[in-house]
Amino acid sequence: MLRIPRPPVAAPLELPLDVRLTNGVANAVFWLAAVAIAAAALLWLTRAPVFRIRAIELGGELTRNSVSTIRANAMPRLEGNFFSLNLKKARAAFESVPWVRRAVVRRVWPNRIAVVLQEQRAAALWDGSDRSDRLVNSYGEVFEANVGDVEDDKLPSFDGPEGSAAAMLAMYRQLQPLFDAADHPIATLRLSTRGSWSVELDDEAKVEIGRGSDAEVLARCARFLRTLPRVVTRYNAPLESADLRYPDAYAVRLRGVTTKTSN
């Protein structure tokens, strides 16, 4: 069998050093030029008047604030245009408006933003140590607002340590049906720094409930409210104060009724 020898493979030609340097410099210049062009384009986008935020679309809940009020409060705090606007900071600007709990902000091409608002819903007045205008919303969060704007004059007051508003709202929602059913609505709910509960009723009667789990507190109040009518009827006098912090009993003081002890 006749074998034909393969021709030898030629070694690749290596470009001269000066040619390779020239190519490298050319590539570097090309990429630098591309980066410069991209930076210039980005700078133009951030400054072009056509992309400046010119309109705000407001949606969601607008009961407490008017469109003009929200724009007047939030618009001066917006920085940048359609591309450079920081959505997190924009959301904070709208959430700083009184009675706004949450804002969702998105861009609308080419020069608008759309904002959906959720307003605060007051569940209680917050009587903190500083006595400022603060309320508790339906999520148990404390927020600042003008208390005079609250139409519901039957809102309860919460007085407790900072950070306890959510726990107090949860407890109030459990106690409220018990006291309302007994025709003794709660005006003020208090929580001490040691975890002791007490209430002041709408007729200014005070009830010391004490500490314990939610189930223990509720059971104590239910027992008291179940037997209180008999005590009030017997002495024909309204409640002035009560102390439920006894294991199997409670003490009451009725208005106009005095206790005498004999020697």
Short mmCIF file of C-alpha atoms in Angstrom, two decimals:
data_model
loop_
_atom_site.label_atom_id
_atom_site.label_comp_id
_atom_site.label_asym_id
_atom_site.label_seq_id
_atom_site.Cartn_x
_atom_site.Cartn_y
_atom_site.Cartn_z
CA MET A 1 0.00 0.00 0.00
CA LEU A 2 1.40 3.33 -1.06
CA ARG A 3 1.47 5.97 1.73
CA ILE A 4 1.64 9.62 0.83
CA PRO A 5 3.47 11.61 3.47
CA ARG A 6 1.58 14.61 4.96
CA PRO A 7 3.12 17.98 4.41
CA PRO A 8 4.57 19.47 7.60
CA VAL A 9 2.29 21.90 9.49
CA ALA A 10 3.62 25.37 9.31
CA ALA A 11 4.11 27.12 12.65
CA PRO A 12 1.81 30.17 13.17
CA LEU A 13 3.42 33.41 12.30
CA GLU A 14 4.06 35.59 15.34
CA LEU A 15 3.42 39.27 14.82
CA PRO A 16 6.27 41.58 15.53
CA LEU A 17 6.32 43.17 18.97
CA ASP A 18 5.64 46.67 17.67
CA VAL A 19 2.57 45.48 15.77
CA ARG A 20 1.21 43.74 18.87
CA LEU A 21 1.74 46.88 20.95
CA THR A 22 -0.02 48.98 18.33
CA ASN A 23 -3.04 46.62 18.34
CA GLY A 24 -3.18 46.65 22.13
CA VAL A 25 -3.09 50.41 22.29
CA ALA A 26 -5.79 50.64 19.63
CA ASN A 27 -8.07 48.26 21.57
CA ALA A 28 -7.53 50.18 24.78
CA VAL A 29 -8.31 53.48 23.08
CA PHE A 30 -11.45 51.96 21.57
CA TRP A 31 -12.77 50.76 24.95
CA LEU A 32 -11.89 54.02 26.66
CA ALA A 33 -13.75 55.90 23.96
CA ALA A 34 -16.76 53.60 24.37
CA VAL A 35 -16.77 54.16 28.14
CA ALA A 36 -16.48 57.93 27.65
CA ILE A 37 -19.37 57.94 25.18
CA ALA A 38 -21.51 55.87 27.56
CA ALA A 39 -20.69 58.20 30.46
CA ALA A 40 -21.53 61.24 28.37
CA ALA A 41 -24.82 59.66 27.32
CA LEU A 42 -25.66 58.85 30.94
CA LEU A 43 -24.82 62.39 32.01
CA TRP A 44 -27.05 63.73 29.27
CA LEU A 45 -29.90 61.48 30.39
CA THR A 46 -29.61 62.67 33.99
CA ARG A 47 -29.71 66.31 32.92
CA ALA A 48 -31.98 66.35 29.90
CA PRO A 49 -35.03 68.56 30.59
CA VAL A 50 -37.34 66.16 28.76
CA PHE A 51 -36.83 63.55 31.52
CA ARG A 52 -37.40 65.92 34.44
CA ILE A 53 -40.30 64.77 36.66
CA ARG A 54 -43.22 66.92 35.55
CA ALA A 55 -46.29 65.12 36.89
CA ILE A 56 -47.32 62.87 39.79
CA GLU A 57 -50.21 60.45 39.49
CA LEU A 58 -51.79 59.88 42.90
CA GLY A 59 -53.97 56.90 43.71
CA GLY A 60 -55.12 54.85 46.66
CA GLU A 61 -56.57 56.44 49.79
CA LEU A 62 -56.91 60.22 49.72
CA THR A 63 -59.33 60.87 52.58
CA ARG A 64 -57.10 62.76 54.99
CA ASN A 65 -55.08 64.74 52.44
CA SER A 66 -55.88 66.55 49.22
CA VAL A 67 -53.84 66.10 46.05
CA SER A 68 -52.46 69.63 46.38
CA THR A 69 -51.42 69.05 50.00
CA ILE A 70 -49.56 65.85 49.18
CA ARG A 71 -47.79 67.42 46.21
CA ALA A 72 -46.84 70.50 48.23
CA ASN A 73 -45.35 68.35 51.01
CA ALA A 74 -43.58 65.71 48.90
CA MET A 75 -42.60 67.40 45.64
CA PRO A 76 -39.84 69.64 47.10
CA ARG A 77 -38.14 66.54 48.53
CA LEU A 78 -37.88 64.71 45.20
CA GLU A 79 -34.43 64.80 43.62
CA GLY A 80 -33.38 63.71 40.14
CA ASN A 81 -35.26 62.93 36.97
CA PHE A 82 -36.91 59.84 35.50
CA PHE A 83 -33.62 57.90 35.46
CA SER A 84 -31.84 59.21 38.54
CA LEU A 85 -34.78 59.45 40.95
CA ASN A 86 -34.16 57.33 44.06
CA LEU A 87 -37.43 55.44 44.55
CA LYS A 88 -36.63 54.62 48.19
CA LYS A 89 -36.13 58.29 49.05
CA ALA A 90 -39.19 59.24 47.00
CA ARG A 91 -41.29 56.76 48.97
CA ALA A 92 -39.96 58.23 52.23
CA ALA A 93 -40.94 61.72 51.02
CA PHE A 94 -44.56 60.68 50.52
CA GLU A 95 -44.65 58.68 53.75
CA SER A 96 -43.55 61.78 55.64
CA VAL A 97 -46.84 63.48 54.77
CA PRO A 98 -49.22 63.46 57.77
CA TRP A 99 -51.66 60.53 57.83
CA VAL A 100 -49.80 58.60 55.11
CA ARG A 101 -48.75 55.16 56.34
CA ARG A 102 -47.33 53.61 53.17
CA ALA A 103 -46.52 54.75 49.64
CA VAL A 104 -45.70 52.68 46.55
CA VAL A 105 -43.79 54.69 43.93
CA ARG A 106 -43.03 53.68 40.34
CA ARG A 107 -41.72 55.46 37.24
CA VAL A 108 -44.02 56.22 34.28
CA TRP A 109 -42.22 56.96 31.01
CA PRO A 110 -40.90 59.50 30.24
CA ASN A 111 -41.29 62.12 32.98
CA ARG A 112 -43.91 61.04 35.51
CA ILE A 113 -44.18 58.97 38.66
CA ALA A 114 -47.20 57.07 39.92
CA VAL A 115 -47.85 56.89 43.66
CA VAL A 116 -50.35 54.67 45.47
CA LEU A 117 -51.01 55.75 49.06
CA GLN A 118 -52.28 53.92 52.11
CA GLU A 119 -53.53 56.18 54.89
CA GLN A 120 -53.30 55.71 58.63
CA ARG A 121 -56.39 54.47 60.43
CA ALA A 122 -56.41 55.59 64.04
CA ALA A 123 -57.24 52.90 66.59
CA ALA A 124 -56.22 54.71 69.79
CA LEU A 125 -54.59 57.81 71.21
CA TRP A 126 -51.04 57.29 72.46
CA ASP A 127 -50.32 58.91 75.83
CA GLY A 128 -46.55 58.59 75.84
CA SER A 129 -44.19 60.23 78.28
CA ASP A 130 -43.73 63.26 76.00
CA ARG A 131 -47.50 63.80 75.58
CA SER A 132 -47.05 64.73 71.93
CA ASP A 133 -49.69 64.35 69.22
CA ARG A 134 -49.31 60.67 68.54
CA LEU A 135 -51.78 57.94 67.76
CA VAL A 136 -51.82 54.17 67.30
CA ASN A 137 -52.96 52.84 63.95
CA SER A 138 -54.85 49.64 63.22
CA TYR A 139 -51.53 47.76 62.89
CA GLY A 140 -50.36 48.72 66.37
CA GLU A 141 -47.88 51.30 65.06
CA VAL A 142 -47.42 54.69 66.72
CA PHE A 143 -47.52 57.64 64.31
CA GLU A 144 -47.54 61.42 64.58
CA ALA A 145 -50.57 63.39 63.49
CA ASN A 146 -52.81 66.20 64.62
CA VAL A 147 -55.14 64.62 67.17
CA GLY A 148 -57.63 67.36 66.37
CA ASP A 149 -58.12 65.78 62.95
CA VAL A 150 -59.62 62.64 64.51
CA GLU A 151 -63.38 62.63 64.14
CA ASP A 152 -63.98 59.66 66.46
CA ASP A 153 -64.19 61.10 69.98
CA LYS A 154 -64.59 57.61 71.45
CA LEU A 155 -61.07 56.41 70.64
CA PRO A 156 -59.43 54.83 73.71
CA SER A 157 -56.13 56.08 75.09
CA PHE A 158 -53.09 53.82 75.50
CA ASP A 159 -50.49 54.59 78.14
CA GLY A 160 -47.53 52.23 78.16
CA PRO A 161 -43.79 51.86 77.61
CA GLU A 162 -42.32 52.75 74.23
CA GLY A 163 -42.59 49.82 71.83
CA SER A 164 -45.63 48.28 73.56
CA ALA A 165 -48.34 49.75 71.31
CA ALA A 166 -48.87 46.56 69.28
CA ALA A 167 -49.24 44.41 72.42
CA MET A 168 -51.61 46.96 73.95
CA LEU A 169 -53.78 47.04 70.83
CA ALA A 170 -53.97 43.24 70.84
CA MET A 171 -54.98 43.24 74.52
CA TYR A 172 -57.54 46.02 74.01
CA ARG A 173 -59.20 44.09 71.19
CA GLN A 174 -59.69 41.18 73.58
CA LEU A 175 -60.85 43.24 76.57
CA GLN A 176 -63.14 45.60 74.68
CA PRO A 177 -65.95 43.10 73.95
CA LEU A 178 -66.05 42.05 77.63
CA PHE A 179 -66.33 45.59 79.00
CA ASP A 180 -68.68 46.78 76.25
CA ALA A 181 -71.05 43.89 76.92
CA ALA A 182 -71.12 44.91 80.59
CA ASP A 183 -71.88 48.52 79.57
CA HIS A 184 -68.51 49.72 80.91
CA PRO A 185 -66.51 50.88 77.84
CA ILE A 186 -62.78 51.27 78.28
CA ALA A 187 -61.56 54.87 78.08
CA THR A 188 -57.88 54.24 78.88
CA LEU A 189 -55.75 51.10 78.84
CA ARG A 190 -52.48 51.21 80.79
CA LEU A 191 -49.48 48.90 80.89
CA SER A 192 -46.79 49.44 83.52
CA THR A 193 -43.10 48.86 82.93
CA ARG A 194 -43.47 45.69 85.02
CA GLY A 195 -46.19 44.32 82.76
CA SER A 196 -49.22 45.06 84.95
CA TRP A 197 -52.48 45.94 83.20
CA SER A 198 -55.12 48.44 84.32
CA VAL A 199 -58.05 50.24 82.73
CA GLU A 200 -59.99 53.42 83.31
CA LEU A 201 -63.62 53.20 82.26
CA ASP A 202 -65.67 55.89 80.54
CA ASP A 203 -67.28 56.79 83.90
CA GLU A 204 -63.77 57.30 85.37
CA ALA A 205 -63.84 54.10 87.41
CA LYS A 206 -60.41 52.46 87.67
CA VAL A 207 -59.74 48.73 87.53
CA GLU A 208 -56.38 47.19 88.43
CA ILE A 209 -56.11 43.92 86.52
CA GLY A 210 -52.53 42.89 87.25
CA ARG A 211 -50.01 40.77 85.42
CA GLY A 212 -50.31 37.40 83.72
CA SER A 213 -50.86 35.76 80.37
CA ASP A 214 -53.61 36.98 78.06
CA ALA A 215 -55.81 34.06 79.12
CA GLU A 216 -55.32 34.85 82.82
CA VAL A 217 -56.05 38.56 82.34
CA LEU A 218 -59.20 37.83 80.34
CA ALA A 219 -60.45 35.23 82.82
CA ARG A 220 -59.92 37.69 85.70
CA CYS A 221 -61.88 40.41 83.91
CA ALA A 222 -64.66 38.06 82.83
CA ARG A 223 -65.18 36.87 86.43
CA PHE A 224 -65.25 40.46 87.71
CA LEU A 225 -67.69 41.73 85.08
CA ARG A 226 -69.95 38.71 85.52
CA THR A 227 -70.46 39.35 89.25
CA LEU A 228 -70.17 43.17 89.37
CA PRO A 229 -73.89 43.85 88.63
CA ARG A 230 -74.90 41.99 91.80
CA VAL A 231 -72.54 44.09 93.90
CA VAL A 232 -73.68 47.37 92.36
CA THR A 233 -77.36 46.42 92.70
CA ARG A 234 -76.96 45.36 96.31
CA TYR A 235 -75.50 48.69 97.41
CA ASN A 236 -77.22 50.81 94.76
CA ALA A 237 -73.98 52.67 94.04
CA PRO A 238 -71.74 52.91 90.97
CA LEU A 239 -68.26 51.49 90.80
CA GLU A 240 -65.37 53.74 91.82
CA SER A 241 -62.45 51.30 91.65
CA ALA A 242 -61.65 47.61 91.67
CA ASP A 243 -58.57 45.49 92.30
CA LEU A 244 -58.51 42.12 90.55
CA ARG A 245 -55.00 41.12 91.65
CA TYR A 246 -56.19 38.54 94.17
CA PRO A 247 -55.96 34.81 93.38
CA ASP A 248 -59.64 33.94 93.84
CA ALA A 249 -61.37 37.22 94.62
CA TYR A 250 -61.39 40.94 93.93
CA ALA A 251 -61.87 44.12 95.96
CA VAL A 252 -64.21 46.93 94.96
CA ARG A 253 -64.91 50.46 96.09
CA LEU A 254 -68.31 51.97 95.32
CA ARG A 255 -69.00 55.69 95.16
CA GLY A 256 -70.64 56.95 98.30
CA VAL A 257 -70.22 53.66 100.17
CA THR A 258 -67.81 53.60 103.10
CA THR A 259 -66.51 50.60 105.00
CA LYS A 260 -66.55 50.74 108.78
CA THR A 261 -64.59 48.51 111.09
CA SER A 262 -65.53 47.80 114.65
CA ASN A 263 -63.06 47.46 117.50
#
